[in-house]
PDB file of C-alpha atoms in Angstrom:
ATOM      1  CA  MET A  41       0.000   0.000   0.000  1.00  0.00           C
ATOM      2  CA  GLN A  42       1.281   3.445  -0.951  1.00  0.00           C
ATOM      3  CA  VAL A  43       0.116   6.917   0.023  1.00  0.00           C
ATOM      4  CA  HIS A  44       0.757  10.026  -2.075  1.00  0.00           C
ATOM      5  CA  HIS A  45      -0.116  13.596  -1.029  1.00  0.00           C
ATOM      6  CA  HIS A  46      -0.427  16.545  -3.385  1.00  0.00           C
ATOM      7  CA  GLN A  47      -1.607  20.116  -3.024  1.00  0.00           C
ATOM      8  CA  LEU A  48      -3.362  21.918  -5.868  1.00  0.00           C
ATOM      9  CA  GLU A  49      -4.071  25.593  -6.181  1.00  0.00           C
ATOM     10  CA  VAL A  50      -7.133  26.634  -8.134  1.00  0.00           C
ATOM     11  CA  ARG A  51      -7.526  30.287  -9.063  1.00  0.00           C
ATOM     12  CA  THR A  52     -11.119  31.380  -9.345  1.00  0.00           C
ATOM     13  CA  ASN A  53     -12.581  34.445 -11.019  1.00  0.00           C
ATOM     14  CA  GLY A  54     -15.541  34.636  -8.636  1.00  0.00           C
ATOM     15  CA  LYS A  55     -18.688  32.599  -8.174  1.00  0.00           C
ATOM     16  CA  GLY A  56     -19.098  29.510 -10.280  1.00  0.00           C
ATOM     17  CA  THR A  57     -17.977  25.946 -10.847  1.00  0.00           C
ATOM     18  CA  TYR A  58     -14.435  25.125 -11.935  1.00  0.00           C
ATOM     19  CA  GLU A  59     -13.711  21.644 -13.240  1.00  0.00           C
ATOM     20  CA  ILE A  60     -10.642  19.983 -11.715  1.00  0.00           C
ATOM     21  CA  THR A  61     -11.149  16.390 -12.924  1.00  0.00           C
ATOM     22  CA  ASP A  62      -8.208  16.336 -15.344  1.00  0.00           C
ATOM     23  CA  VAL A  63      -5.762  17.860 -12.855  1.00  0.00           C
ATOM     24  CA  ILE A  64      -6.673  15.194 -10.293  1.00  0.00           C
ATOM     25  CA  GLN A  65      -6.302  12.416 -12.874  1.00  0.00           C
ATOM     26  CA  GLU A  66      -2.847  13.768 -13.803  1.00  0.00           C
ATOM     27  CA  LYS A  67      -1.763  13.421 -10.158  1.00  0.00           C
ATOM     28  CA  ILE A  68      -3.094   9.850 -10.100  1.00  0.00           C
ATOM     29  CA  ASP A  69      -1.195   9.095 -13.316  1.00  0.00           C
ATOM     30  CA  LYS A  70       2.035  10.428 -11.781  1.00  0.00           C
ATOM     31  CA  SER A  71       1.523   8.306  -8.665  1.00  0.00           C
ATOM     32  CA  ALA A  72       1.460   5.169 -10.858  1.00  0.00           C
ATOM     33  CA  LEU A  73      -1.112   3.581  -8.534  1.00  0.00           C
ATOM     34  CA  ARG A  74      -3.518   1.261 -10.332  1.00  0.00           C
ATOM     35  CA  ASN A  75      -6.161   0.548  -7.664  1.00  0.00           C
ATOM     36  CA  GLY A  76      -7.270   2.458  -4.592  1.00  0.00           C
ATOM     37  CA  THR A  77      -8.946   5.752  -3.784  1.00  0.00           C
ATOM     38  CA  VAL A  78      -8.329   9.450  -4.113  1.00  0.00           C
ATOM     39  CA  THR A  79      -9.661  11.830  -1.494  1.00  0.00           C
ATOM     40  CA  VAL A  80     -10.003  15.452  -2.551  1.00  0.00           C
ATOM     41  CA  PHE A  81     -10.354  18.062   0.222  1.00  0.00           C
ATOM     42  CA  VAL A  82     -10.714  21.845  -0.099  1.00  0.00           C
ATOM     43  CA  GLN A  83      -9.230  23.850   2.795  1.00  0.00           C
ATOM     44  CA  HIS A  84     -11.721  26.713   2.874  1.00  0.00           C
ATOM     45  CA  THR A  85     -15.100  27.567   4.404  1.00  0.00           C
ATOM     46  CA  SER A  86     -16.492  29.647   1.533  1.00  0.00           C
ATOM     47  CA  CYS A  87     -16.169  27.197  -1.360  1.00  0.00           C
ATOM     48  CA  SER A  88     -16.829  23.489  -1.746  1.00  0.00           C
ATOM     49  CA  LEU A  89     -16.400  20.450  -3.945  1.00  0.00           C
ATOM     50  CA  THR A  90     -18.991  18.595  -5.927  1.00  0.00           C
ATOM     51  CA  THR A  91     -19.298  15.930  -8.557  1.00  0.00           C
ATOM     52  CA  MET A  92     -21.823  16.632 -11.280  1.00  0.00           C
ATOM     53  CA  GLU A  93     -22.584  16.702 -14.983  1.00  0.00           C
ATOM     54  CA  ASN A  94     -19.559  17.899 -16.951  1.00  0.00           C
ATOM     55  CA  ALA A  95     -20.777  17.610 -20.545  1.00  0.00           C
ATOM     56  CA  ALA A  96     -23.563  20.206 -20.649  1.00  0.00           C
ATOM     57  CA  PRO A  97     -22.568  23.677 -19.389  1.00  0.00           C
ATOM     58  CA  ALA A  98     -26.272  24.492 -18.932  1.00  0.00           C
ATOM     59  CA  ALA A  99     -26.477  21.899 -16.143  1.00  0.00           C
ATOM     60  CA  ARG A 100     -23.738  23.725 -14.241  1.00  0.00           C
ATOM     61  CA  ARG A 101     -25.405  27.100 -14.782  1.00  0.00           C
ATOM     62  CA  ASP A 102     -28.708  25.677 -13.502  1.00  0.00           C
ATOM     63  CA  VAL A 103     -27.028  24.419 -10.317  1.00  0.00           C
ATOM     64  CA  GLU A 104     -25.340  27.788  -9.809  1.00  0.00           C
ATOM     65  CA  ARG A 105     -28.653  29.660 -10.289  1.00  0.00           C
ATOM     66  CA  PHE A 106     -30.418  27.252  -7.928  1.00  0.00           C
ATOM     67  CA  PHE A 107     -27.929  28.077  -5.149  1.00  0.00           C
ATOM     68  CA  GLU A 108     -28.347  31.816  -5.811  1.00  0.00           C
ATOM     69  CA  LYS A 109     -32.076  31.413  -5.149  1.00  0.00           C
ATOM     70  CA  LEU A 110     -31.701  28.943  -2.283  1.00  0.00           C
ATOM     71  CA  VAL A 111     -29.148  31.042  -0.350  1.00  0.00           C
ATOM     72  CA  PRO A 112     -29.450  34.636  -1.569  1.00  0.00           C
ATOM     73  CA  GLU A 113     -27.225  37.516  -0.663  1.00  0.00           C
ATOM     74  CA  GLY A 114     -28.935  40.300   1.228  1.00  0.00           C
ATOM     75  CA  ALA A 115     -30.964  38.089   3.569  1.00  0.00           C
ATOM     76  CA  ASP A 116     -30.968  38.913   7.286  1.00  0.00           C
ATOM     77  CA  TYR A 117     -27.583  37.341   8.169  1.00  0.00           C
ATOM     78  CA  GLN A 118     -25.717  38.403  11.297  1.00  0.00           C
ATOM     79  CA  HIS A 119     -22.302  37.358   9.963  1.00  0.00           C
ATOM     80  CA  ASP A 120     -21.171  39.760   7.245  1.00  0.00           C
ATOM     81  CA  ASP A 121     -17.576  40.465   8.284  1.00  0.00           C
ATOM     82  CA  GLU A 122     -16.304  40.246   4.693  1.00  0.00           C
ATOM     83  CA  GLY A 123     -19.324  41.631   2.868  1.00  0.00           C
ATOM     84  CA  PRO A 124     -22.788  40.562   1.738  1.00  0.00           C
ATOM     85  CA  ASP A 125     -21.560  37.324   0.116  1.00  0.00           C
ATOM     86  CA  ASP A 126     -19.758  36.183   3.292  1.00  0.00           C
ATOM     87  CA  MET A 127     -22.488  34.268   5.152  1.00  0.00           C
ATOM     88  CA  PRO A 128     -24.205  32.968   2.005  1.00  0.00           C
ATOM     89  CA  SER A 129     -20.868  31.428   0.965  1.00  0.00           C
ATOM     90  CA  HIS A 130     -20.589  29.613   4.306  1.00  0.00           C
ATOM     91  CA  ILE A 131     -24.162  28.294   4.083  1.00  0.00           C
ATOM     92  CA  ARG A 132     -23.605  27.063   0.513  1.00  0.00           C
ATOM     93  CA  MET A 133     -20.441  25.272   1.670  1.00  0.00           C
ATOM     94  CA  VAL A 134     -22.363  23.576   4.497  1.00  0.00           C
ATOM     95  CA  LEU A 135     -25.060  22.420   2.057  1.00  0.00           C
ATOM     96  CA  THR A 136     -22.506  20.861  -0.281  1.00  0.00           C
ATOM     97  CA  ARG A 137     -19.222  19.139   0.612  1.00  0.00           C
ATOM     98  CA  THR A 138     -15.612  19.947   1.329  1.00  0.00           C
ATOM     99  CA  SER A 139     -14.329  16.520   0.311  1.00  0.00           C
ATOM    100  CA  GLU A 140     -14.975  13.756  -2.188  1.00  0.00           C
ATOM    101  CA  THR A 141     -13.567  10.228  -2.254  1.00  0.00           C
ATOM    102  CA  ILE A 142     -13.443   8.478  -5.618  1.00  0.00           C
ATOM    103  CA  PRO A 143     -12.385   4.880  -6.301  1.00  0.00           C
ATOM    104  CA  ILE A 144      -9.478   4.210  -8.653  1.00  0.00           C
ATOM    105  CA  ALA A 145      -9.328   1.070 -10.808  1.00  0.00           C
ATOM    106  CA  GLY A 146      -6.891   0.433 -13.611  1.00  0.00           C
ATOM    107  CA  GLY A 147      -5.247   3.761 -12.838  1.00  0.00           C
ATOM    108  CA  LYS A 148      -8.410   5.766 -13.590  1.00  0.00           C
ATOM    109  CA  MET A 149     -11.014   7.405 -11.394  1.00  0.00           C
ATOM    110  CA  GLN A 150     -14.235   5.443 -11.566  1.00  0.00           C
ATOM    111  CA  LEU A 151     -16.483   8.366 -12.401  1.00  0.00           C
ATOM    112  CA  GLY A 152     -19.645   7.998 -14.437  1.00  0.00           C
ATOM    113  CA  THR A 153     -19.647   8.849 -18.135  1.00  0.00           C
ATOM    114  CA  TRP A 154     -20.686  12.480 -17.610  1.00  0.00           C
ATOM    115  CA  HIS A 155     -19.222  12.948 -14.122  1.00  0.00           C
ATOM    116  CA  GLY A 156     -16.772  15.709 -13.344  1.00  0.00           C
ATOM    117  CA  ILE A 157     -15.209  16.972 -10.118  1.00  0.00           C
ATOM    118  CA  PHE A 158     -15.666  20.684  -9.526  1.00  0.00           C
ATOM    119  CA  LEU A 159     -14.530  23.355  -7.144  1.00  0.00           C
ATOM    120  CA  PHE A 160     -17.690  25.335  -6.374  1.00  0.00           C
ATOM    121  CA  GLU A 161     -16.662  28.923  -5.613  1.00  0.00           C
ATOM    122  CA  HIS A 162     -19.249  30.743  -3.508  1.00  0.00           C
ATOM    123  CA  ARG A 163     -17.549  34.165  -3.272  1.00  0.00           C
ATOM    124  CA  ARG A 164     -17.797  36.999  -5.824  1.00  0.00           C
ATOM    125  CA  ASP A 165     -14.135  38.011  -5.760  1.00  0.00           C
ATOM    126  CA  PRO A 166     -11.261  35.991  -7.264  1.00  0.00           C
ATOM    127  CA  HIS A 167      -9.541  33.605  -4.852  1.00  0.00           C
ATOM    128  CA  ARG A 168      -6.699  31.119  -4.710  1.00  0.00           C
ATOM    129  CA  ARG A 169      -8.113  27.882  -3.340  1.00  0.00           C
ATOM    130  CA  ARG A 170      -5.982  25.128  -1.821  1.00  0.00           C
ATOM    131  CA  ILE A 171      -7.025  21.555  -2.440  1.00  0.00           C
ATOM    132  CA  GLN A 172      -5.358  18.567  -0.801  1.00  0.00           C
ATOM    133  CA  LEU A 173      -5.252  15.192  -2.578  1.00  0.00           C
ATOM    134  CA  THR A 174      -4.510  11.912  -0.824  1.00  0.00           C
ATOM    135  CA  ILE A 175      -4.073   8.980  -3.175  1.00  0.00           C
ATOM    136  CA  ILE A 176      -3.994   5.590  -1.460  1.00  0.00           C
ATOM    137  CA  GLY A 177      -3.568   2.268  -3.195  1.00  0.00           C
ATOM    138  CA  GLU A 178      -1.332  -0.179  -4.944  1.00  0.00           C
TER     139      GLU A 178
END
């Protein structure tokens, strides 16, 4: 059994979904592990990770619009230390996930045909997001 750790930095241009599937697969390829798991963890409280449809951009836009309606800016939040998108970004993170674990077989992530892994940025301003990868296997 081997364990490999990697850190990624994803630069965002504000709210939206940013696909990171290929970057993660590249790290798996470099590890040379054939079977195991990869755990992806984002080290922030105002963005999250998700797996979802990666073929149709409209599906991503629909998810993004849904979250805008579900957790709007300008509601009666007490926490607004960093502006009106501060608390909504934390709520959106809580409703989604900060980590994903994906099986690896034959050296490839076992995602569905139209699956992608995305950083879901919940803040309006650009950010540098740190993502930790732990690849375990043989």
